[in-house]
Tab-separated table of C-alpha atoms in Angstrom:
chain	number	residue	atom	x	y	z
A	231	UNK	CA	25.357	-9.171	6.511
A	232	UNK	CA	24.467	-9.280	10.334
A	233	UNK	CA	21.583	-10.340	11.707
A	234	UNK	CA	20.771	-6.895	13.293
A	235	UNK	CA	22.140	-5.117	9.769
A	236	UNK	CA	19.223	-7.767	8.111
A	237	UNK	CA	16.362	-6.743	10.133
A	238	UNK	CA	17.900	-3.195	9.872
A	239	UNK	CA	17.630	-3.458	5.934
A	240	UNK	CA	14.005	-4.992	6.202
A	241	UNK	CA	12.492	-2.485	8.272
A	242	UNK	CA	13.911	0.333	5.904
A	243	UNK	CA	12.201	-1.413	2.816
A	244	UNK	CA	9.174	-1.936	5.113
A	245	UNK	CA	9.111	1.607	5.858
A	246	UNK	CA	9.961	2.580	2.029
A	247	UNK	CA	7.278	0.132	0.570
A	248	UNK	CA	3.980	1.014	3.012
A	249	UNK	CA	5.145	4.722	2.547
A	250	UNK	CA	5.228	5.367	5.657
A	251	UNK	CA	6.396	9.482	6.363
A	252	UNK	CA	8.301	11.655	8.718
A	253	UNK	CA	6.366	11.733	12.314
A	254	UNK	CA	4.591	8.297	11.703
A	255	UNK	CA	5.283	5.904	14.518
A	256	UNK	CA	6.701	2.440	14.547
A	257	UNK	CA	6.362	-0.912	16.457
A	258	UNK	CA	7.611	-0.991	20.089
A	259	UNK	CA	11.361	-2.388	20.764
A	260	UNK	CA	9.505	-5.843	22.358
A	261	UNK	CA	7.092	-6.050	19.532
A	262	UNK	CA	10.000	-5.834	17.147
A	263	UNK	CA	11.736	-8.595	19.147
A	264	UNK	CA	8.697	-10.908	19.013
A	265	UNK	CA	8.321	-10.441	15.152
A	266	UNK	CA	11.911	-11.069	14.204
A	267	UNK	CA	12.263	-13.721	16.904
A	268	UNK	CA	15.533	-12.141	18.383
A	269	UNK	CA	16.892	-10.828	21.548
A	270	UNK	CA	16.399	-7.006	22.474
A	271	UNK	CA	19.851	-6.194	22.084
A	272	UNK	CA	19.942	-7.039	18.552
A	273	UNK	CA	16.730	-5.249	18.066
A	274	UNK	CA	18.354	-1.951	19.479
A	275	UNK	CA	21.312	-2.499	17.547
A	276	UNK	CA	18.915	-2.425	14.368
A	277	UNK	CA	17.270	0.755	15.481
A	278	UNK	CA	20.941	2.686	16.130
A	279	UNK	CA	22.054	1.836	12.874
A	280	UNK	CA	18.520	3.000	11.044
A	281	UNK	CA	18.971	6.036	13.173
A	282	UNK	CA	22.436	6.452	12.401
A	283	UNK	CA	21.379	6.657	8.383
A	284	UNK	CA	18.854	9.124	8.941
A	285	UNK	CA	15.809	6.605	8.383
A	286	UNK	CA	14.345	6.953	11.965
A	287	UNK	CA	14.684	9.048	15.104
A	288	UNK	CA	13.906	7.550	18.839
A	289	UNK	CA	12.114	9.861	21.414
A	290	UNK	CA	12.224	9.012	24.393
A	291	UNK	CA	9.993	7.649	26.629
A	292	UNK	CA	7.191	8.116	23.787
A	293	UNK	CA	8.759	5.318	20.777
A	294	UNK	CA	10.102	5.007	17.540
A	295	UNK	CA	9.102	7.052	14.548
A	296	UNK	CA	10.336	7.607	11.078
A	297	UNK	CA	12.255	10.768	9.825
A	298	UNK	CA	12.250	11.992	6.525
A	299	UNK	CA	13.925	9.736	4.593
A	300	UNK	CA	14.867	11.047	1.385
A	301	UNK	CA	15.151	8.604	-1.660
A	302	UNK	CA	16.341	10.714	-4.281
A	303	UNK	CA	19.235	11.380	-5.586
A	304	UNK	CA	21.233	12.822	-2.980
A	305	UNK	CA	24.272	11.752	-2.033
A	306	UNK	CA	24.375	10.925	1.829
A	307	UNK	CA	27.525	11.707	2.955
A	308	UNK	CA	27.471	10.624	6.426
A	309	UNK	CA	28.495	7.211	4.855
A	310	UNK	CA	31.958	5.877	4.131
A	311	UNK	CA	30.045	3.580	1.279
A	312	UNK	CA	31.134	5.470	-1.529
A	313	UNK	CA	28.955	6.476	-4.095
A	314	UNK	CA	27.780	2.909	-6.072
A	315	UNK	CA	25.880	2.390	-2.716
A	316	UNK	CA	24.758	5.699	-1.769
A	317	UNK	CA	23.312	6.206	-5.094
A	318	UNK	CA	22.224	2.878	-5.605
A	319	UNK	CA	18.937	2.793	-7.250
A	320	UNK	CA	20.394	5.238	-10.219
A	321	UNK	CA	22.873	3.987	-12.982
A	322	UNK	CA	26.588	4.693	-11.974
A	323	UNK	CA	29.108	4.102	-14.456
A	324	UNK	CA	32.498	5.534	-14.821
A	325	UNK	CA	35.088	6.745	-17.557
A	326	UNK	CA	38.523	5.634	-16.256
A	327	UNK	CA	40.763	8.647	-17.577
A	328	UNK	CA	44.518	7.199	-16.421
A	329	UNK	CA	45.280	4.769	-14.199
A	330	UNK	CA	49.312	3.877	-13.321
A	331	UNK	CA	51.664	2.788	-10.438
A	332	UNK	CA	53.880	5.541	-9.103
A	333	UNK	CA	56.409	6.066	-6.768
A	334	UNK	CA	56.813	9.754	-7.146
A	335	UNK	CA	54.020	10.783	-5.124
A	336	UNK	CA	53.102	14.017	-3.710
A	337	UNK	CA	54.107	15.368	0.053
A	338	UNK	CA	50.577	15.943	0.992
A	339	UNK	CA	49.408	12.346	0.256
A	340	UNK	CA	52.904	10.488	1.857
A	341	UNK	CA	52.036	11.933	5.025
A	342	UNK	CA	48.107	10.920	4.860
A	343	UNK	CA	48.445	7.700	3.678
A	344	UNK	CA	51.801	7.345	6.404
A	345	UNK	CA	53.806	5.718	3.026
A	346	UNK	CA	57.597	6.057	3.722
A	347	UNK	CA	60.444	7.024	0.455
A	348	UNK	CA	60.331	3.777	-1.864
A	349	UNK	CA	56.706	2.997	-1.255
A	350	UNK	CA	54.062	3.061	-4.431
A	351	UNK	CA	51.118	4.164	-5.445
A	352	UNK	CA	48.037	3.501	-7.736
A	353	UNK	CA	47.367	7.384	-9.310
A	354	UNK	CA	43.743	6.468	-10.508
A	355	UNK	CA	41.545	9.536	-12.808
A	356	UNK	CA	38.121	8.756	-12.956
A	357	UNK	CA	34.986	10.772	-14.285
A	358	UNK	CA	32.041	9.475	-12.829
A	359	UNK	CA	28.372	9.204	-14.088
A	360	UNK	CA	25.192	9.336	-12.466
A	361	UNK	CA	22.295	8.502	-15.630
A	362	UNK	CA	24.459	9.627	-17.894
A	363	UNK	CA	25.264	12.469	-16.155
A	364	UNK	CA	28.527	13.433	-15.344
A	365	UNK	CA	28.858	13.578	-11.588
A	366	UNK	CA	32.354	14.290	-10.643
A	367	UNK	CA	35.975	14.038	-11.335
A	368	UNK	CA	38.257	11.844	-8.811
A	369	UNK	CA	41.579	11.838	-8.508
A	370	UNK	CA	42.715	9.170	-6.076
A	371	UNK	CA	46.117	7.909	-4.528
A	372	UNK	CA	45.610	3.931	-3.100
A	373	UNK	CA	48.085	2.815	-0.739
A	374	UNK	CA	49.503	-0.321	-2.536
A	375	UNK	CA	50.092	-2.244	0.793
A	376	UNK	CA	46.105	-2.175	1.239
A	377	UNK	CA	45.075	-2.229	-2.009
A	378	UNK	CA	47.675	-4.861	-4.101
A	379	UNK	CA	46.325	-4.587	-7.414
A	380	UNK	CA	43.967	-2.167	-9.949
A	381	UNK	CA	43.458	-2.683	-13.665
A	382	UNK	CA	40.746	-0.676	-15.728
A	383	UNK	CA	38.009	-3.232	-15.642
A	384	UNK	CA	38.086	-3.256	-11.788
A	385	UNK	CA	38.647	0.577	-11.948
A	386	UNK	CA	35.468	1.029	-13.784
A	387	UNK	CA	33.045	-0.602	-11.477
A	388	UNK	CA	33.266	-0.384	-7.599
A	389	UNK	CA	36.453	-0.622	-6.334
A	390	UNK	CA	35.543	-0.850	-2.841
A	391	UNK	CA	33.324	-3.998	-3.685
A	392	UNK	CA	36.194	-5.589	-5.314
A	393	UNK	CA	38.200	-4.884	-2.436
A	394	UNK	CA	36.384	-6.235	0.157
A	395	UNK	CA	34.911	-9.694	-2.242
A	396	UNK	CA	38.560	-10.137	-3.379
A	397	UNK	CA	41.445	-8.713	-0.907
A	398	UNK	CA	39.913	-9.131	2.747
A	399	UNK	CA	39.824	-5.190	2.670
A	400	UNK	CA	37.425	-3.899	5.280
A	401	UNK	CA	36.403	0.056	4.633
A	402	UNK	CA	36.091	1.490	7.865
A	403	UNK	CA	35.622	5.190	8.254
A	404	UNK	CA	36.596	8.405	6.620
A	405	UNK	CA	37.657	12.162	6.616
A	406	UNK	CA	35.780	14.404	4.385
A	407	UNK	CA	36.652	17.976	4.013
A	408	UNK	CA	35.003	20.168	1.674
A	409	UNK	CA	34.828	23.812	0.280
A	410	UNK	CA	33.040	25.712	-2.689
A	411	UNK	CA	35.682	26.800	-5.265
A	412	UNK	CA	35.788	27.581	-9.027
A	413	UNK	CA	36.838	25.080	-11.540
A	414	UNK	CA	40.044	25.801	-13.733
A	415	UNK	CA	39.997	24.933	-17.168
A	416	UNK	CA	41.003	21.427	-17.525
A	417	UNK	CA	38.220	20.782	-14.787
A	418	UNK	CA	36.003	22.612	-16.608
A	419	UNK	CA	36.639	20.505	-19.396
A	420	UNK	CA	36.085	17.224	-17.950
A	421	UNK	CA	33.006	18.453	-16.349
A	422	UNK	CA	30.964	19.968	-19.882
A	423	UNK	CA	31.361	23.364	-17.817
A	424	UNK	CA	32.634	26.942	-17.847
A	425	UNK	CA	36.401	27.962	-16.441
A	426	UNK	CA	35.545	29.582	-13.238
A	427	UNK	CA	32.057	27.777	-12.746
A	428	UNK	CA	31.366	26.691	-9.004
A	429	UNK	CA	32.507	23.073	-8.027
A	430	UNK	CA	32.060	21.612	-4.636
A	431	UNK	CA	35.895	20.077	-3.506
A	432	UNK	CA	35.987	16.953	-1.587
A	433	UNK	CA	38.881	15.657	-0.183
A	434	UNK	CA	38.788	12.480	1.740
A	435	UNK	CA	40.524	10.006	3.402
A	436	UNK	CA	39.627	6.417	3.361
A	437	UNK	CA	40.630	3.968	6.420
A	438	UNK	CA	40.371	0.454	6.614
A	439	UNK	CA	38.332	-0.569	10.335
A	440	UNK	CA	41.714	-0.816	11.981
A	441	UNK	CA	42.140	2.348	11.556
A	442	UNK	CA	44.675	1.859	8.410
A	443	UNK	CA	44.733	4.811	5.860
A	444	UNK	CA	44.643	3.351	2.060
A	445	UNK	CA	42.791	5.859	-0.284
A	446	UNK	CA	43.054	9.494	-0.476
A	447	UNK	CA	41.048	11.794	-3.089
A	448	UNK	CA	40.199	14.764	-4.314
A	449	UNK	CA	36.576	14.399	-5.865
A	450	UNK	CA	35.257	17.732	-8.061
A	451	UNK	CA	31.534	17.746	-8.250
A	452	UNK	CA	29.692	19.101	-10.725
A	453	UNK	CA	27.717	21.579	-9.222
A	454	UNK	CA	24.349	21.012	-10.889
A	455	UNK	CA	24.533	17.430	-11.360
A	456	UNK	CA	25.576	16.431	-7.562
A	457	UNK	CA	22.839	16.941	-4.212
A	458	UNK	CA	24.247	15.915	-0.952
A	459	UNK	CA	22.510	14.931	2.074
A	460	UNK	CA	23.125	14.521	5.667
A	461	UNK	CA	21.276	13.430	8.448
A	462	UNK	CA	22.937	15.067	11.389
A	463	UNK	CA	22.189	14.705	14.987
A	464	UNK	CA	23.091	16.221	18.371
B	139	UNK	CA	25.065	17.048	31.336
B	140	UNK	CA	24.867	13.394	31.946
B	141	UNK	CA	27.639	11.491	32.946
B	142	UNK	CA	28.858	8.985	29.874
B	143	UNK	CA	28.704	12.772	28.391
B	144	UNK	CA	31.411	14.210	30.883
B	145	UNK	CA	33.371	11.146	30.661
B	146	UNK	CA	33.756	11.735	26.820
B	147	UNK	CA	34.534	15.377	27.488
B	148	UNK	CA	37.341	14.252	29.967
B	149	UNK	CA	38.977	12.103	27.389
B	150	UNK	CA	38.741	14.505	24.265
B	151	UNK	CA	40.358	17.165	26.802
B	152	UNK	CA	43.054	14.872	27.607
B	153	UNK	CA	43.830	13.426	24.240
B	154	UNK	CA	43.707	17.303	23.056
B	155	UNK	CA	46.477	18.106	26.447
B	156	UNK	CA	48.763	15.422	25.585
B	157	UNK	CA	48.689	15.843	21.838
B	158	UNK	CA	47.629	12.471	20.866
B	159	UNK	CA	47.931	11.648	17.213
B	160	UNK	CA	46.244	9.830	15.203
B	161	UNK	CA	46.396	6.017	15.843
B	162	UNK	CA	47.942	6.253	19.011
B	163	UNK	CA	46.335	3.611	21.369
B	164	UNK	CA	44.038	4.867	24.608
B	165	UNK	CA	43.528	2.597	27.384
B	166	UNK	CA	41.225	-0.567	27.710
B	167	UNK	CA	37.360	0.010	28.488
B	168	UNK	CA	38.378	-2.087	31.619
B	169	UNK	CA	41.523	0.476	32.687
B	170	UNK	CA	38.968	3.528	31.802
B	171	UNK	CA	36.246	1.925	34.022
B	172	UNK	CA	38.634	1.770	36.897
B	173	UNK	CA	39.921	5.444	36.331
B	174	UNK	CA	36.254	7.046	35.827
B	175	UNK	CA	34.773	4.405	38.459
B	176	UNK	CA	31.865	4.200	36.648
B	177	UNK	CA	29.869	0.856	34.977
B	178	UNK	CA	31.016	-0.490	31.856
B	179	UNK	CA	28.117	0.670	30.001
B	180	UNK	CA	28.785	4.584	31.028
B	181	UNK	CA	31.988	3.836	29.250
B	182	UNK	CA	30.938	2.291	26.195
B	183	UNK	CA	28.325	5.081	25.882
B	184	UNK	CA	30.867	7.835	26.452
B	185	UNK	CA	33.202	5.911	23.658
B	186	UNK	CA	30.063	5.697	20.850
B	187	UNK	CA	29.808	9.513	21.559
B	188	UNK	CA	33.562	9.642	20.877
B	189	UNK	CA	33.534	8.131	17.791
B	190	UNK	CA	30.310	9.350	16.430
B	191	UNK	CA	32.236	12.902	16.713
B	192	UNK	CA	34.914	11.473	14.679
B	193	UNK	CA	37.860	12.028	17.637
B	194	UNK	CA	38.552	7.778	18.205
B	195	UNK	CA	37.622	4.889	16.432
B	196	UNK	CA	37.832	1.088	17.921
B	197	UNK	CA	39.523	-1.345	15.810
B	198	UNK	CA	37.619	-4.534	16.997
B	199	UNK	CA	39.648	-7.210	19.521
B	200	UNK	CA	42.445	-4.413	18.991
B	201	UNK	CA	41.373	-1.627	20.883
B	202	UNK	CA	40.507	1.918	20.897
B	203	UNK	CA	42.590	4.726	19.105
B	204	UNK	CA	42.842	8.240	18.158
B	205	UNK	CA	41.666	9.731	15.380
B	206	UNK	CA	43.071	12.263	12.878
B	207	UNK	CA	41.562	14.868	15.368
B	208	UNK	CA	40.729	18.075	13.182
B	209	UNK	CA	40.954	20.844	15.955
B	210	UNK	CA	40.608	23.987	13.115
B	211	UNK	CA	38.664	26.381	11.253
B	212	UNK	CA	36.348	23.758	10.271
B	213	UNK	CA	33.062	23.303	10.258
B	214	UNK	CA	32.129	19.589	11.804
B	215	UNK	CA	28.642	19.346	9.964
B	216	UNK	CA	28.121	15.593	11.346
B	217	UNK	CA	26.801	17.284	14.795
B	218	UNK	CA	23.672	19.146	14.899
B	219	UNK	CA	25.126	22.201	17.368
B	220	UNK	CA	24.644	25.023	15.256
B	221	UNK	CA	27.942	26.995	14.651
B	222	UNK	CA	28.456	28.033	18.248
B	223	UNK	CA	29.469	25.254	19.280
B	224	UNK	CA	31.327	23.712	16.426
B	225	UNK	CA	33.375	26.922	16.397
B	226	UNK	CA	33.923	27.106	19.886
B	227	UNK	CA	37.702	28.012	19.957
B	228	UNK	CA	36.842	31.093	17.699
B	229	UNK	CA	35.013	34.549	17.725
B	230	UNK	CA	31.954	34.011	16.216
B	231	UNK	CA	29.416	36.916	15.947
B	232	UNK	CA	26.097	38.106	13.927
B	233	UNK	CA	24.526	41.255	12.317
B	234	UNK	CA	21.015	40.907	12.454
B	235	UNK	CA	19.593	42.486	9.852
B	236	UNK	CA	16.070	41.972	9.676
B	237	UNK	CA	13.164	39.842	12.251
B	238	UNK	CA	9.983	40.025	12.022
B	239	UNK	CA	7.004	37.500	12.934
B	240	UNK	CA	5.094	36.972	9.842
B	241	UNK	CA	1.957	35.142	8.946
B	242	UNK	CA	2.784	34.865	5.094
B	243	UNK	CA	5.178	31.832	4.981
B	244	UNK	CA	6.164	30.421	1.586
B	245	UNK	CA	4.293	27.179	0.480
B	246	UNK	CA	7.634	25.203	1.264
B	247	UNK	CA	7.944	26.322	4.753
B	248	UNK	CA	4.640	25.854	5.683
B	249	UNK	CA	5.185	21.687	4.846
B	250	UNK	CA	8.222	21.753	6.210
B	251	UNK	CA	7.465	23.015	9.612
B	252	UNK	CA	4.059	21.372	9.452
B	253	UNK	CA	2.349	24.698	9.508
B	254	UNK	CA	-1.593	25.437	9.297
B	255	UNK	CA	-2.902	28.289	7.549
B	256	UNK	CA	-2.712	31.722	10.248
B	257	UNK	CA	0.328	30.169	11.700
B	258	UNK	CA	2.792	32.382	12.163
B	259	UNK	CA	6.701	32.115	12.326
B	260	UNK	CA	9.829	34.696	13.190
B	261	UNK	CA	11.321	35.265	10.240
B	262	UNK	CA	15.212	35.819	10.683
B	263	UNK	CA	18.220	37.190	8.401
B	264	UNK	CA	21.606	37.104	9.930
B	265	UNK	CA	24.897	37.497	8.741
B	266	UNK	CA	27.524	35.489	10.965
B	267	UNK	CA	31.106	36.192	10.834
B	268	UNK	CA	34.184	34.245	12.195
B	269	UNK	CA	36.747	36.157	14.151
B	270	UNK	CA	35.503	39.224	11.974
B	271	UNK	CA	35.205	37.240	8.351
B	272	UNK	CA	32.405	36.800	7.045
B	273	UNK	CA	30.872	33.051	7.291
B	274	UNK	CA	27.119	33.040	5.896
B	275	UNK	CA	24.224	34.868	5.589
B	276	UNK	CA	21.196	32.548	7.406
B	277	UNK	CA	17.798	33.181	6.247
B	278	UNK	CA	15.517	31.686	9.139
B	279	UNK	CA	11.918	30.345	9.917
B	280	UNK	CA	11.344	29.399	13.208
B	281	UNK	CA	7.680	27.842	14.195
B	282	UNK	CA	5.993	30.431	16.957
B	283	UNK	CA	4.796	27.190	18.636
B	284	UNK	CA	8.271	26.021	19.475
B	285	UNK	CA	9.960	29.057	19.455
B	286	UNK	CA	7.608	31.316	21.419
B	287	UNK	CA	9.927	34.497	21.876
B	288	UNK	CA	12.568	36.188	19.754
B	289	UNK	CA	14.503	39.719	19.954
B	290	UNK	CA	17.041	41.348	18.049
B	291	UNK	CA	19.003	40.587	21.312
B	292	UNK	CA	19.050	37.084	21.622
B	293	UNK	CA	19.448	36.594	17.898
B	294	UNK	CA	22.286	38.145	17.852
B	295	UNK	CA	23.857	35.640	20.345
B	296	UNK	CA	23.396	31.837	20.273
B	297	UNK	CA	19.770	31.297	19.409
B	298	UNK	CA	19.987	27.135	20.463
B	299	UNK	CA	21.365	28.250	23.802
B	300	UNK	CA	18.639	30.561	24.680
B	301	UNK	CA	16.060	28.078	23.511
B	302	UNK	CA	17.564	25.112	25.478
B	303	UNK	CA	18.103	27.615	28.921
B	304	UNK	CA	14.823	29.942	28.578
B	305	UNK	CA	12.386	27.582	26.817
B	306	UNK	CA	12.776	24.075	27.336
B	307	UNK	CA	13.465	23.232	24.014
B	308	UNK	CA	15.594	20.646	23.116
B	309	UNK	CA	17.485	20.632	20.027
B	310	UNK	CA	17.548	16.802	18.928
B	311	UNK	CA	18.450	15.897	14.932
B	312	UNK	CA	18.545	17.953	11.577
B	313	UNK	CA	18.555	17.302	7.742
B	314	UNK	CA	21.233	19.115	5.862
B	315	UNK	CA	20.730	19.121	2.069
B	316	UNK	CA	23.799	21.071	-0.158
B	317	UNK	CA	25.372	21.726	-3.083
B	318	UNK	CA	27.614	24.512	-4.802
B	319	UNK	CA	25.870	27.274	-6.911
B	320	UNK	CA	26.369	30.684	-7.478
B	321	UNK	CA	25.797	34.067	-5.393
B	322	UNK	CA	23.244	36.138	-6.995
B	323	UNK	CA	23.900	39.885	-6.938
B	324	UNK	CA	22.168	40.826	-3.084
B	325	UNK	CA	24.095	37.606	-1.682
B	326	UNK	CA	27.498	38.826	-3.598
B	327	UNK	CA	26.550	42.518	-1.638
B	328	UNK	CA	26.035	40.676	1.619
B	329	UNK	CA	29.320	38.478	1.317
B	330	UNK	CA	31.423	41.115	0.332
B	331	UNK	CA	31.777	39.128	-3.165
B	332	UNK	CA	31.110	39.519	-6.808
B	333	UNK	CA	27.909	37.979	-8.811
B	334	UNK	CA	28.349	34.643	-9.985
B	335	UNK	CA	31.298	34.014	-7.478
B	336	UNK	CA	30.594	30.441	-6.345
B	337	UNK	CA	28.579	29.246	-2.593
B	338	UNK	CA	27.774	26.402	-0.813
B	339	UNK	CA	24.076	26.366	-0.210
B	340	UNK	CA	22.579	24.430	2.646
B	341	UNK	CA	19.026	23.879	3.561
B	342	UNK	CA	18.525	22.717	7.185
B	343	UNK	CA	15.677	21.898	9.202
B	344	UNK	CA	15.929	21.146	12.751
B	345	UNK	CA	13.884	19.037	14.505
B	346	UNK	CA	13.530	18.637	18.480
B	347	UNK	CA	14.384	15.221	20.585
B	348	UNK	CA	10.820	14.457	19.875
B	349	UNK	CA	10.654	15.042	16.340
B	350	UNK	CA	8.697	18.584	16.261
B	351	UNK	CA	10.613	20.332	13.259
B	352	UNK	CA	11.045	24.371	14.615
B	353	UNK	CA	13.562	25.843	12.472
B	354	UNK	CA	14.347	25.977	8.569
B	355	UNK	CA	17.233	27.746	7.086
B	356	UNK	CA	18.602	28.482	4.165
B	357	UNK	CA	22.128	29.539	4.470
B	358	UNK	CA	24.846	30.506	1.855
B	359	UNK	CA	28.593	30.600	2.560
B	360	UNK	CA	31.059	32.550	2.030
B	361	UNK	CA	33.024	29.880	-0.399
B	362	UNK	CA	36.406	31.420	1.099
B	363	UNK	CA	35.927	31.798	4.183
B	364	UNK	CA	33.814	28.506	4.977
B	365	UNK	CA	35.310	25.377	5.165
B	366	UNK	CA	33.646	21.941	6.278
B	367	UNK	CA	34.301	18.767	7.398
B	368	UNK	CA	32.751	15.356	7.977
B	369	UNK	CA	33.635	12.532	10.037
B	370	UNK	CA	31.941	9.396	8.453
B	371	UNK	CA	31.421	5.834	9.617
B	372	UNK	CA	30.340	2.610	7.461
């Protein structure tokens, strides 16, 4: 972590523990400098990436105060963190349904992950949990140049930690698109639901910070188990 | 418009013109300071508004690329614009179908716009369409403080734009929160749908640059017709 992520991540649990709310008004810039002992760039730093996640907005001319920062169970998808972190005070846990290398893979997914004839894939099923509750269903292709090797016990915990603590991966950004559909019947299944129930459809696009495409999936969300949240700005 | 603002217009024009694709390489922060003649710091401002809209992204000691820029039908729900803008390159239009300023404001409402008791708020129901589809139906509360003059006029146009010309107001962050459900049989009427066909419902407050929330919403999309999409960061 980075110093300015650090005092980042300290002012949002100062702000979570005092229970502090939306309107009430923070420290100045300088006397945030003087009580982290650092220079004013890395304070401002700090503050874009608290505003960036919602946690605070600057007016200016007047100071810094904090917004209303949500800590439930909603899934903030302004962040390419993937769920273990977005949801990371609740119990994720995951059901890995098939996981295999293959080189037959579909049009759609060659040209987003920019894979050429001959390259493979990991095809990874997942259901996901949230409490015990099932969350979603993933279906995700990993570019095997990025992401070298996937077994079940990696599968079932955070792949994206296991990526970046054991292959030098760095997630970087992503493309989400979304739509409300109905859910067929093998969805339906998965999900404890009803053939033509509502389902929010994800697809997104995962890219490493130089800009490298390596996992592409199509998440189906159980529409009373999953909240989403996003703190959006002008 | 300031000028790190039209410097970030200039470049999305001209990566749009010349039909950049994604991961093509733009030039240096030093070759675009010499082309815009402007300080270093207008550039790296008009580059963070670049990426935070999802069109480049800057692979560190690499350099600065395109994006997989999304110039469609959807929705960018990253940018707090309202639809007007976000849709710019289609017709978008509204039916209003009822407004009214009203001093009984559910309990909700009241907390969320930080309302006192003989407050009152315009209360709004549109229906916006997309190059003649149907989008959403919007069910509106705007705070009479902020918003101190509505007509069946100007809410059928672009309600941000009149408040930022006429009234000074300006439009600074919002909180989104979403899921999929189902249409109940009014919304099914309004949508040109059947009960039980599935929606995205959003709530959204806005807030000013100042942090004065002036506007909750509840809106609920057309699941065909709407589609949405999110350009997130780590």
């Amino acid at each position: 972590m980075l110093k300015y992520e650090k005092i980042a991540h300290d002012m949002h649990t100062f702000i979570t523990n005092n229970q502090f709310k939306a309107g009430d008004k923070l420290p100045s810039v300088t006397a945030l400098k003087e009580k982290y002992e650092v220079s004013k760039s890395t304070i401002i730093k700090a503050l874009e990436l608290l505003e960036h996640d919602g946690i605070i907005y600057q007016a200016q001319g007047s100071g810094i105060y904090v917004r209303n920062a949500r800590n439930d169970n909603h899934i903030n998808v302004f962040k390419t963190n993937g769920f273990s972190r977005s949801l990371s005070e609740h119990q994720l846990t995951s059901k890995v349904l098939k996981l295999e290398e293959i080189t037959y893979i579909p049009q759609k997914i060659m040209q987003e992950l920019n894979l050429s004839k001959g390259d493979s894939v990991y095809y990874l099923e997942r259901l996901r949990y949230v409490d015990g509750n099932v969350l979603c269903i993933e279906y995700s292709y990993y570019n095997k140049e990025i992401v070298k090797y996937l077994n079940t016990e990696i599968t079932e915990g955070s792949i994206f930690d296991y990526l970046e603590q054991n292959m030098q991966v760095k997630v970087g950004f992503s493309d989400i698109y979304f739509n409300a559909d109905q859910l067929d019947s093998n969805e339906a299944k998965l999900l404890e639901l009803e053939p033509n129930d509502p389902c929010l459809r994800y697809h997104q696009t995962f890219y490493t910070t130089t800009g490298i495409p390596f996992d592409a999936s199509d998440i189906v969300f159980h529409y009373k188990n999953a909240h989403f949240y996003i703190p959006s700005k002008r």
